[in-house]
Amino acid sequence: MRFNFKYIILVALTVVVASCKKDTKEAPKASFKGRLVYNGTPINVEQNQVPVELYQSGFGKRGAIVGNVTQDGAFSFLLFNGDYKLIIPGVQGPFRWNQTGATRDSLSVNISGDKTIDLEVTPYYLINDVKYSVSGRAVTAAFSVNKIITDANARDIERVTLYVNKTQFVSSNGDENVANNGIAGSAVTGTVNLTATVPALTPSQGYVFARVGLKIAGVDDMIYSPLQKISL
Amino acid sequence: MKKILIMSISAVLLITASCKDNNYLDIEPRDVVPTDKMFSDPALVLSVVADLYQRQLDFSSLDNGWASFADFSEAFPSENGSSFFVQRTSWGWGEWGTWDYGYIRDINLFIERATASTLKEEDKKIFIAEGRFLRAAYYFELVKRMGGVPLITQSLTYEGDALSLQTPRSKESEVYDFIISELEAIKSDLPALVNIKSRATRAAALAMESRAALYAASIAKYGAQRTPNVTLPGDEVGIPATMANAYYQKALAAAEAIINGEAGAYSLYRANSIDLSDNFAAIFTDKSDANKESIFIEDFKVGTNKVHSFTVNNQPYSRSEEGADAGRLNPSLNLVQAFEKLDNTYAPIPTVNASGDPIYYTNQQDIFAGRDARLAGTVMLPGSVFKGAAIDVRAGYQNASGDFISTGTLPGTSTPAVGLDGPADGLEFRTQTGFYIRKYLDPVTGSGRRGRRSDVPFIRYRYAEVLLNASEAAFELGDKGKALGYINQVRNRAGLTTPLNDLTFDRIVHERRVELVFEGHTLFDMKRWRLAHIVWDGANMTVADLKSDIGSATKHNTQPFSLWPYLYQNPGNANHNKWIFREVKLGRITGANRFQSGNYYSQINDDILSRNPKIVKQPNQ
């Protein structure tokens, strides 16, 4: 049998034409972005640990569209236009949000085109005025801790820790720090100094990233200070 | 023309033949047994109940595969495809979840059909009791993993109304109460026979009752102390602290019923009084009537389909009967050092002396001398004998100038520097921690072959755990004397002949860890004591961390460590050809176990939530 290009072209054309016609739905296009802020300052957390959930009713099944907050407190979604309910579930996040007692209330969000919002949250604590100094391979952070929630909902500090990592992802998570040093919450008064010694890094690099994390008793997620790049 | 004729004739024949017999479609099927026939003969009912037994759920079991034993830093997985165990930094919310209401429906149907059947009363009683036992066992699995769940105790029929079938979650305590009351109700219907092990017996019911009550009690007590945030307003998760004592009393009573012989003459296994380690290992391999320790097991039989590959997957590489299909489950140094010394004190495995110089040992096993016999009974140490020859564990040698060398051969010989069993970092199917698993490993020739495999049973309940349940319950109720009496029996069998004089919570946690490790208790024990988020805190470990605080219940245990033996090569030196040891953290270990508040109860997925809106979500997820 002779090789006949005509048929191949014909089949290919049919496939192309037929499949273009029966394409699936349009992809979501409306971008919905936001940050977690307290008085305009972003809340720093560990990446992928604080979820933001969106619910849309009227489509049969119930289930959330889950987005995770980045290290510097930002989140983003690509959505279809419509009405959504936004919630940061349970006791996620080192803060109180939209709640009177123990449970949180959702927030109605209408999406029609791109949208940016800032979610105002009230952190239990903030880490203020972090100043880093370096001597040899020892990184020292000096900072103070500010208690924001002081009423009946106040919580104690469990630990305050300086974390240092070789990449910009820095947290208490085992593979997101190469050095850390912390003190118990009971020892936190006034200006706190913490020093962590960076071990030899392979491959060697002349800089590290550091953050100070604060663990609140009874809350999984820690609150962090802004990320700082430090030259060794 | 001829063709058309033949075709029309056959068509006519076909039509007339099929129309003729109106009863043709009413023939009883020959490959399906109808319900009423099935439940008329005890032998047929037995095959139904066998299916229900087969579908029991275990956390780790021999037919779940070796990997179900590998987590929580008690072992390292020496299979590169399973490195995720030591590389992940958290567990998913859905991890360990189960929601098999199909199984519960089948059990409910079984109980209803057996009740309605024409079987003899004595047969009927046992079958119904077995059905209720298995239902209680599955609800126990559910409540351990999910907290309070909908309690469905009869088969549901859909009649066009789904709403009436939607049941909300019961309180966690109500599910435990259900389990305890069911087991109380059926225990006298079950036989009190020690040699029945793979079917429900009175002792199995009591052992389950004691464990369930103990779990409920410790969730009540330690939940309030350590994790007040792991609760739901409707108590679907969490048990009020005031209920703790009543549960501890039930746990103690059920355990003592077995100890006092009400369910048969169970006792600790002591068939071999000369080598206590061999004796401990034999608890898991001895299926004869001499084993009065195992209470309820999942049994296997060589020559049938019901065999397992545990020995194939985990046999020592050098003694393997199946080539490189070996050596996967490697117990960690974290676990090995937890076995205490014979004087009841804790100590790290001594690799260096007080001034930091290495200690030289004539024999590899000398470094483990004077420890709890359960160490060598649970873990295969370097130089142990398996199937007739010693395993060959050597990470290399140290030369006169102090370098550790793992390439080439031993000086002056043609023996490779690294032993046949490793350890070498990343070399899979051999030990990488320096240890192999011994528990459940079948010493029978051929058990390591894929064609034969092994029939060592998986013990779900055994007498030593009953003693430890009784000890813990008595301790929590303030009766230290009684608690010491029970725990010292278990310790005495392990060669710790100096009895303990004082008991602490940490001691109980420790004892359960070393006695019951790799038996599916680790996760649920840590969860019920609410220690999981403290022990698996996500922080990296150093060797100094590892060696400190041994025996403390709150010591963190997030990464498995290795202990590598090296041969010292320095002819003329007094220590020539002696062994030194090094603690090693393997290169693949990049993650650390992190257990978060949301992990205490596994996620109920969105599918279930949207089918039944009455079900509330788990906390902290």
XYZ file of C-alpha atoms in Angstrom, chain B:
621
model
C -31.603 -18.416 -1.973
C -30.444 -21.384 0.038
C -28.814 -19.041 2.521
C -31.982 -17.098 3.114
C -33.874 -20.313 3.696
C -31.418 -21.564 6.314
C -31.377 -18.219 8.049
C -35.132 -17.937 8.238
C -35.461 -21.484 9.526
C -32.957 -20.878 12.267
C -34.641 -17.591 13.180
C -38.002 -19.281 13.481
C -36.503 -22.078 15.535
C -34.770 -19.607 17.819
C -37.928 -17.601 18.423
C -40.181 -20.569 19.039
C -37.632 -22.305 21.256
C -37.091 -19.282 23.460
C -40.787 -18.476 23.789
C -41.831 -21.978 24.643
C -40.508 -22.319 28.188
C -41.861 -19.494 30.281
C -39.977 -20.615 33.356
C -36.654 -20.549 31.611
C -35.539 -17.362 33.326
C -36.693 -18.501 36.735
C -33.990 -21.105 37.224
C -32.224 -20.745 40.526
C -28.672 -19.563 40.027
C -26.098 -22.199 40.820
C -23.252 -19.860 41.767
C -25.111 -17.724 44.325
C -26.429 -19.109 47.571
C -29.675 -17.412 48.615
C -29.776 -15.881 52.078
C -32.239 -18.340 53.610
C -30.193 -21.341 52.429
C -26.973 -19.725 53.560
C -28.266 -19.231 57.064
C -29.646 -22.716 57.430
C -26.315 -24.500 57.765
C -23.619 -23.579 60.322
C -20.855 -24.526 57.880
C -22.141 -22.005 55.348
C -22.583 -19.307 57.989
C -18.976 -19.903 58.973
C -17.868 -18.878 55.489
C -19.825 -15.623 55.843
C -18.283 -14.869 59.206
C -14.851 -15.781 57.794
C -15.253 -13.024 55.238
C -16.080 -10.571 58.026
C -12.985 -11.671 59.962
C -10.861 -11.261 56.866
C -12.003 -7.664 56.465
C -10.854 -6.502 59.891
C -8.720 -3.374 59.863
C -5.346 -3.126 61.585
C -3.007 -0.166 61.775
C 0.023 -2.201 60.902
C -0.305 -5.799 60.027
C 1.578 -8.431 58.139
C -0.696 -8.319 55.122
C -0.614 -4.509 54.954
C 3.026 -4.897 54.027
C 6.241 -3.993 55.813
C 5.775 -0.260 55.239
C 2.919 -0.142 57.742
C 5.559 -0.627 60.461
C 8.057 1.906 59.201
C 6.859 5.278 60.443
C 7.388 7.358 63.609
C 11.213 7.109 63.597
C 11.135 3.700 65.244
C 12.513 2.353 61.981
C 14.150 3.495 58.766
C 12.763 2.268 55.426
C 15.657 0.775 53.459
C 13.871 0.979 50.132
C 14.561 4.119 48.171
C 11.001 4.287 46.853
C 9.748 4.627 50.416
C 12.040 7.445 51.498
C 9.023 9.706 51.903
C 8.677 8.342 55.429
C 11.803 10.223 56.445
C 11.446 13.136 54.029
C 7.993 14.425 54.810
C 7.608 17.184 57.344
C 3.987 16.580 58.227
C 1.205 14.065 57.912
C -1.815 14.869 55.785
C -5.079 15.554 57.625
C -6.559 12.453 56.069
C -3.720 10.143 57.146
C -4.850 6.983 59.010
C -8.520 7.718 58.259
C -11.149 5.057 57.696
C -14.870 5.238 56.948
C -16.021 1.812 55.827
C -19.738 1.812 56.552
C -20.116 -0.863 53.882
C -18.377 -3.229 56.292
C -20.609 -2.151 59.165
C -23.677 -2.707 56.989
C -22.478 -6.201 56.124
C -21.975 -6.986 59.811
C -25.384 -5.563 60.699
C -27.001 -7.649 57.969
C -25.127 -10.691 59.209
C -26.367 -10.179 62.769
C -29.952 -9.644 61.580
C -29.936 -12.673 59.301
C -28.335 -14.880 61.908
C -30.942 -13.731 64.439
C -33.780 -14.524 62.042
C -32.305 -17.857 60.967
C -33.351 -21.366 61.901
C -29.943 -22.336 63.232
C -29.634 -24.195 66.525
C -29.666 -21.823 69.490
C -26.092 -22.557 70.602
C -24.692 -21.959 67.078
C -26.766 -18.850 66.663
C -25.540 -17.388 69.934
C -21.886 -17.711 69.000
C -22.345 -16.372 65.466
C -24.247 -13.337 66.693
C -21.626 -12.734 69.371
C -18.880 -12.938 66.745
C -20.718 -10.434 64.561
C -21.068 -8.033 67.462
C -17.423 -8.563 68.397
C -16.266 -7.648 64.893
C -18.583 -4.643 64.813
C -17.170 -3.442 68.135
C -13.651 -3.987 66.791
C -14.351 -1.844 63.742
C -16.038 0.891 65.760
C -12.946 0.861 67.960
C -10.779 1.409 64.873
C -13.117 4.199 63.791
C -13.142 5.981 67.130
C -9.359 5.758 67.482
C -8.890 7.424 64.124
C -11.963 9.618 63.607
C -13.324 10.294 67.098
C -17.099 10.117 67.512
C -18.784 8.642 64.429
C -22.421 7.877 63.546
C -23.404 4.722 65.425
C -25.315 2.527 62.991
C -26.382 -0.692 64.650
C -28.896 -2.021 62.150
C -29.038 -2.231 58.386
C -30.591 0.818 56.774
C -33.123 0.626 53.958
C -33.557 3.442 51.465
C -37.181 4.203 50.718
C -36.861 7.407 48.780
C -35.994 9.515 51.777
C -32.289 10.084 52.345
C -32.824 12.625 55.112
C -34.029 10.084 57.655
C -30.911 8.008 57.024
C -28.522 10.844 57.814
C -27.187 10.225 61.277
C -25.063 12.779 63.098
C -21.804 11.886 64.835
C -22.135 10.463 68.317
C -19.995 11.780 71.121
C -16.570 10.186 71.315
C -17.435 8.850 74.763
C -20.687 7.336 73.452
C -18.786 5.314 70.868
C -16.431 4.026 73.558
C -19.448 3.273 75.768
C -21.031 1.339 72.905
C -17.881 -0.735 72.391
C -17.557 -1.483 76.101
C -21.219 -2.388 76.553
C -21.257 -4.619 73.462
C -18.220 -6.521 74.660
C -19.695 -6.829 78.161
C -22.901 -8.180 76.649
C -21.313 -10.847 74.455
C -18.406 -12.011 76.589
C -20.359 -14.824 78.250
C -21.605 -16.084 74.871
C -18.042 -16.573 73.641
C -15.938 -19.633 74.478
C -13.321 -19.331 77.213
C -10.768 -21.430 75.353
C -7.082 -20.523 75.243
C -6.308 -22.512 72.097
C -8.850 -20.651 69.948
C -6.903 -17.658 68.730
C -8.113 -16.520 65.349
C -11.806 -16.387 66.306
C -13.460 -14.320 68.981
C -13.128 -15.689 72.499
C -14.057 -14.396 75.917
C -10.479 -13.248 76.494
C -10.388 -11.416 73.155
C -13.560 -9.528 74.105
C -12.173 -8.655 77.538
C -8.786 -7.629 76.134
C -10.464 -5.333 73.635
C -12.697 -3.934 76.348
C -9.739 -3.195 78.584
C -7.841 -1.475 75.778
C -10.862 0.558 74.681
C -11.655 1.686 78.220
C -8.014 2.609 78.775
C -7.975 4.688 75.586
C -11.142 6.511 76.598
C -9.776 7.117 80.098
C -6.477 8.554 78.944
C -8.150 10.752 76.324
C -10.344 12.125 79.131
C -7.441 12.691 81.496
C -4.625 13.843 79.213
C -6.838 15.582 76.672
C -7.818 18.082 79.328
C -4.205 18.505 80.454
C -2.284 18.712 77.208
C -4.646 19.408 74.318
C -7.654 21.422 75.473
C -7.921 22.698 71.881
C -8.553 19.212 70.458
C -12.267 19.178 71.205
C -15.567 19.947 69.534
C -18.442 21.772 71.235
C -20.698 18.712 70.864
C -18.027 16.369 72.320
C -17.778 14.470 69.027
C -14.088 14.810 69.741
C -12.720 14.879 73.256
C -13.999 13.294 76.461
C -14.719 15.327 79.622
C -12.026 14.860 82.274
C -14.605 13.843 84.880
C -15.205 10.565 83.056
C -11.582 9.409 83.312
C -11.811 7.468 86.571
C -14.850 5.415 85.578
C -13.100 4.331 82.390
C -9.891 3.459 84.241
C -11.951 1.269 86.574
C -13.546 -0.532 83.629
C -10.143 -1.043 82.008
C -8.758 -2.494 85.216
C -11.768 -4.754 85.794
C -11.683 -6.185 82.261
C -7.920 -6.771 82.405
C -8.159 -8.404 85.823
C -10.903 -10.710 84.585
C -8.344 -12.186 82.175
C -5.534 -12.127 84.724
C -7.724 -13.979 87.231
C -8.403 -16.701 84.702
C -12.088 -15.994 84.092
C -11.533 -16.382 80.358
C -9.080 -19.285 80.392
C -5.593 -19.902 81.738
C -3.529 -17.290 79.903
C 0.028 -16.627 80.957
C 3.238 -15.007 79.766
C 5.198 -17.102 77.286
C 8.213 -18.688 78.989
C 8.977 -21.741 76.868
C 12.690 -20.962 76.692
C 14.132 -19.973 80.060
C 17.772 -20.098 78.921
C 17.752 -17.451 76.201
C 15.173 -14.824 77.062
C 15.637 -13.004 73.745
C 14.846 -16.133 71.757
C 11.923 -16.662 74.080
C 10.599 -13.177 73.346
C 10.995 -13.632 69.581
C 9.204 -16.991 69.790
C 6.026 -15.382 71.180
C 5.396 -14.181 67.648
C 6.327 -17.330 65.781
C 5.016 -20.088 68.074
C 1.482 -21.042 67.059
C 1.320 -24.199 69.159
C -0.886 -24.635 72.218
C 2.211 -23.933 74.328
C 1.727 -20.261 73.510
C -0.722 -19.151 76.162
C 0.230 -15.518 75.700
C -1.394 -14.669 72.387
C -5.112 -14.020 72.803
C -6.411 -12.938 69.418
C -4.425 -13.252 66.210
C -4.693 -12.958 62.478
C -3.581 -16.383 61.344
C -1.889 -17.409 58.108
C -1.250 -20.793 56.512
C 1.492 -21.801 54.115
C 0.190 -23.500 50.997
C -2.914 -21.319 50.817
C -3.454 -17.773 49.583
C -3.372 -16.551 53.153
C 0.373 -16.012 53.533
C 2.392 -12.820 53.873
C 5.656 -11.389 52.628
C 6.967 -9.890 55.840
C 9.932 -12.264 56.016
C 10.604 -11.934 52.276
C 10.696 -8.147 52.506
C 12.665 -7.853 55.720
C 15.024 -10.817 55.869
C 18.712 -9.947 56.281
C 20.324 -9.412 52.899
C 23.183 -11.834 53.578
C 20.752 -14.579 54.606
C 18.183 -13.769 51.929
C 16.390 -16.551 50.131
C 15.134 -14.150 47.477
C 18.195 -12.145 46.407
C 17.733 -8.418 46.763
C 14.160 -8.714 48.025
C 15.265 -8.169 51.608
C 16.288 -5.868 54.404
C 13.626 -3.148 54.203
C 12.574 -2.481 57.773
C 15.528 -1.252 59.830
C 14.830 -0.440 63.488
C 16.451 2.831 64.520
C 19.049 3.561 67.158
C 16.364 5.684 68.845
C 14.468 2.509 69.600
C 17.495 0.342 70.363
C 18.831 2.682 73.033
C 15.409 2.861 74.678
C 15.814 -0.697 75.946
C 17.096 -0.199 79.458
C 19.982 -1.837 81.259
C 19.418 -4.793 83.542
C 19.764 -2.551 86.607
C 16.632 -0.671 85.473
C 18.528 2.448 84.383
C 18.551 4.160 81.018
C 21.749 4.774 79.102
C 22.698 5.529 75.514
C 24.559 2.812 73.608
C 28.145 3.543 74.781
C 30.169 4.454 71.697
C 32.568 6.817 73.425
C 33.928 7.035 76.960
C 33.691 10.018 79.288
C 36.587 11.818 77.612
C 35.097 11.385 74.150
C 37.438 8.627 72.922
C 35.917 5.660 71.118
C 35.342 2.478 73.087
C 36.797 -0.659 71.464
C 34.777 -3.865 71.617
C 36.108 -7.362 70.984
C 32.771 -8.624 69.685
C 30.148 -6.591 67.902
C 27.466 -7.551 70.348
C 29.440 -6.521 73.443
C 28.198 -2.952 73.063
C 24.643 -4.180 73.682
C 25.540 -6.399 76.624
C 23.595 -6.181 79.851
C 20.383 -4.862 78.327
C 16.741 -5.830 78.395
C 16.390 -9.209 76.649
C 13.604 -7.795 74.526
C 16.210 -5.755 72.599
C 17.735 -8.800 70.914
C 14.269 -10.343 70.724
C 12.817 -7.411 68.792
C 15.829 -6.228 66.824
C 18.442 -8.240 64.977
C 21.728 -6.812 66.222
C 24.984 -6.848 64.204
C 26.452 -10.342 64.297
C 23.151 -12.056 65.211
C 22.587 -15.499 63.800
C 19.680 -15.990 61.412
C 18.916 -19.217 59.552
C 22.198 -20.808 60.505
C 24.770 -18.086 60.002
C 25.704 -14.692 61.402
C 24.703 -11.560 59.549
C 27.551 -9.443 58.249
C 27.116 -5.815 59.319
C 30.198 -3.634 58.900
C 30.314 -0.051 57.662
C 34.038 -0.260 56.887
C 37.195 0.094 58.902
C 39.200 2.751 60.681
C 42.898 2.875 59.930
C 45.780 3.817 62.212
C 45.491 7.491 61.368
C 41.836 7.527 62.341
C 40.188 7.736 58.900
C 36.953 5.865 58.357
C 37.234 3.920 55.097
C 34.308 2.249 53.356
C 35.826 1.507 49.960
C 38.056 -1.266 48.702
C 38.883 -4.228 50.889
C 39.959 -4.771 54.461
C 43.770 -4.319 54.623
C 45.614 -7.469 53.667
C 42.515 -9.421 52.669
C 40.154 -9.726 49.720
C 37.081 -9.102 51.946
C 35.223 -5.940 50.931
C 35.437 -3.193 53.533
C 31.654 -2.937 53.808
C 29.843 -6.049 55.030
C 27.411 -7.968 52.873
C 24.569 -6.511 54.936
C 25.892 -2.950 54.690
C 25.450 -0.460 56.160
C 26.148 2.155 53.529
C 24.180 5.358 53.120
C 21.549 4.923 50.398
C 22.317 1.251 49.731
C 18.776 -0.142 49.805
C 17.554 -3.638 50.772
C 20.339 -3.976 53.334
C 20.337 -2.493 56.755
C 21.182 1.186 56.777
C 20.744 1.682 60.499
C 22.886 -1.305 61.463
C 19.846 -3.273 62.625
C 17.236 -5.552 61.119
C 13.792 -6.369 62.494
C 13.465 -9.669 64.331
C 9.855 -9.530 65.534
C 7.665 -11.637 63.175
C 10.697 -12.752 61.149
C 10.098 -16.399 60.304
C 13.096 -18.694 61.046
C 11.635 -21.520 58.927
C 13.609 -22.355 55.764
C 11.731 -21.181 52.685
C 9.823 -18.421 54.500
C 11.943 -15.897 52.639
C 10.962 -17.176 49.216
C 8.242 -15.425 47.230
C 6.842 -18.769 46.134
C 6.228 -19.967 49.684
C 6.230 -16.956 51.987
C 5.436 -17.078 55.674
C 2.567 -17.927 57.995
C 3.751 -16.246 61.178
C 0.599 -14.772 62.761
C -0.077 -11.150 63.608
C -0.973 -10.845 67.274
C -3.708 -8.310 67.867
C -4.091 -8.901 71.598
C -1.709 -10.657 73.934
C -1.449 -11.255 77.635
C 1.538 -8.938 78.230
C -0.499 -6.002 76.940
C -3.359 -6.955 79.248
C -0.927 -6.820 82.176
C 0.322 -3.412 81.046
C -3.270 -2.179 80.654
C -4.011 -3.319 84.191
C -0.831 -1.717 85.466
C -1.559 1.621 83.809
C -5.180 1.675 84.959
C -4.217 0.786 88.534
C -1.485 3.451 88.495
C -3.895 6.129 87.294
C -6.373 5.085 89.975
C -3.677 5.585 92.601
C -3.013 1.937 93.429
C 0.745 1.862 92.885
C 1.286 -1.449 94.644
C -1.034 -3.286 92.304
C 0.348 -1.448 89.282
C 3.908 -2.440 90.182
C 2.849 -6.046 90.627
C 1.573 -6.246 87.059
C 4.317 -4.279 85.313
C 7.043 -6.232 87.140
C 5.664 -9.518 85.771
C 6.199 -8.260 82.218
C 9.644 -6.933 83.074
C 10.674 -10.095 84.844
C 9.962 -12.150 81.748
C 12.304 -9.829 79.841
C 15.144 -10.528 82.258
C 14.725 -7.369 84.335
C 14.643 -9.369 87.525
C 15.166 -6.466 89.927
C 11.591 -5.329 90.492
C 10.730 -1.658 90.194
C 9.916 -0.039 93.523
C 8.359 3.102 92.203
C 6.228 3.755 89.188
C 5.876 6.917 87.145
C 3.873 7.843 84.072
C 7.137 7.928 82.096
C 7.887 4.341 83.101
C 4.529 3.160 81.775
C 5.026 4.995 78.479
C 8.504 3.478 78.212
C 7.357 -0.052 79.026
C 4.629 -0.035 76.403
C 7.075 1.291 73.830
C 9.690 -1.430 74.270
C 7.247 -4.292 74.842
C 4.746 -3.459 72.108
C 6.790 -1.707 69.433
C 5.897 -2.705 65.834
C 2.568 -4.110 67.017
C 0.489 -1.146 65.872
C 0.346 0.643 69.226
C 2.786 3.522 68.760
C 0.488 6.010 67.051
C -2.614 5.287 69.113
C -0.721 5.299 72.413
C 0.892 8.633 71.609
C -2.485 10.007 70.535
C -4.388 8.924 73.616
C -1.718 10.236 75.991
C -1.791 13.438 73.941
C 1.988 13.177 73.647
C 2.048 12.953 69.849
C 2.474 16.686 69.227
C 5.224 16.862 71.866
C 7.205 13.798 70.800
C 6.845 14.490 67.074
C 7.404 18.229 67.213
C 8.975 18.672 63.781
C 12.372 19.828 65.086
C 15.530 18.247 63.717
C 17.557 16.001 65.995
C 21.255 15.947 66.742
C 23.276 13.102 68.228
C 23.390 14.990 71.528
C 19.573 15.241 71.467
C 19.350 11.579 70.736
C 21.494 10.528 73.664
C 19.882 12.741 76.273
C 16.665 12.268 78.249
C 16.269 8.580 77.417
C 13.186 7.243 79.154
C 11.407 10.583 79.292
C 7.869 10.391 77.919
C 8.214 13.800 76.309
C 11.589 13.178 74.631
C 11.212 14.155 71.031
C 11.713 11.459 68.422
C 11.527 12.908 64.949
C 14.329 11.352 62.923
C 15.697 7.782 62.948
C 19.424 7.417 63.675
C 21.853 4.665 62.727
C 24.646 2.930 64.623
C 27.432 1.869 62.303
C 30.120 -0.627 63.361
C 33.662 -0.160 62.048
C 36.568 -2.574 62.402
C 39.701 -0.955 63.832
C 42.734 -1.861 61.695
C 46.093 -1.041 63.258
C 48.388 -4.080 63.477
C 50.494 -3.976 66.588
C 47.970 -1.891 68.499
C 46.131 -3.567 71.370
C 42.834 -2.626 69.759
C 43.609 -4.107 66.348
C 40.603 -5.994 64.911
C 38.276 -4.610 67.554
C 35.028 -2.810 66.831
C 34.142 0.826 67.237
C 30.744 2.365 66.642
C 29.488 5.678 65.271
C 26.058 7.310 65.385
C 25.007 8.383 61.900
C 22.117 10.353 60.484
C 21.494 9.069 56.966
C 21.575 11.463 54.028
C 18.015 10.714 52.997
C 16.622 11.922 56.276
C 15.651 15.462 55.406
C 12.254 15.672 57.053
C 11.234 15.444 60.670
C 8.039 14.016 62.119
C 5.625 16.817 62.833
C 2.291 15.989 64.386
C -0.125 18.911 64.496
C -3.327 19.402 66.475
C -5.286 18.612 63.324
C -3.656 15.175 63.118
C -5.234 13.919 66.341
C -8.372 12.991 64.431
C -8.247 12.117 60.741
C -10.138 14.218 58.277
C -13.671 13.323 57.266
C -13.558 14.054 53.576
C -15.789 16.471 51.689
C -17.631 13.659 49.935
C -18.893 12.318 53.234
C -19.663 15.813 54.509
C -21.705 16.719 51.448
C -23.650 13.463 51.542
C -24.530 13.960 55.190
C -24.587 17.604 56.268
C -25.246 16.582 59.881
C -21.632 15.473 60.230
C -19.395 18.088 61.808
C -15.799 18.600 60.725
C -12.778 17.658 62.800
C -11.165 20.403 64.858
C -7.948 22.214 63.899
C -7.959 21.286 60.237
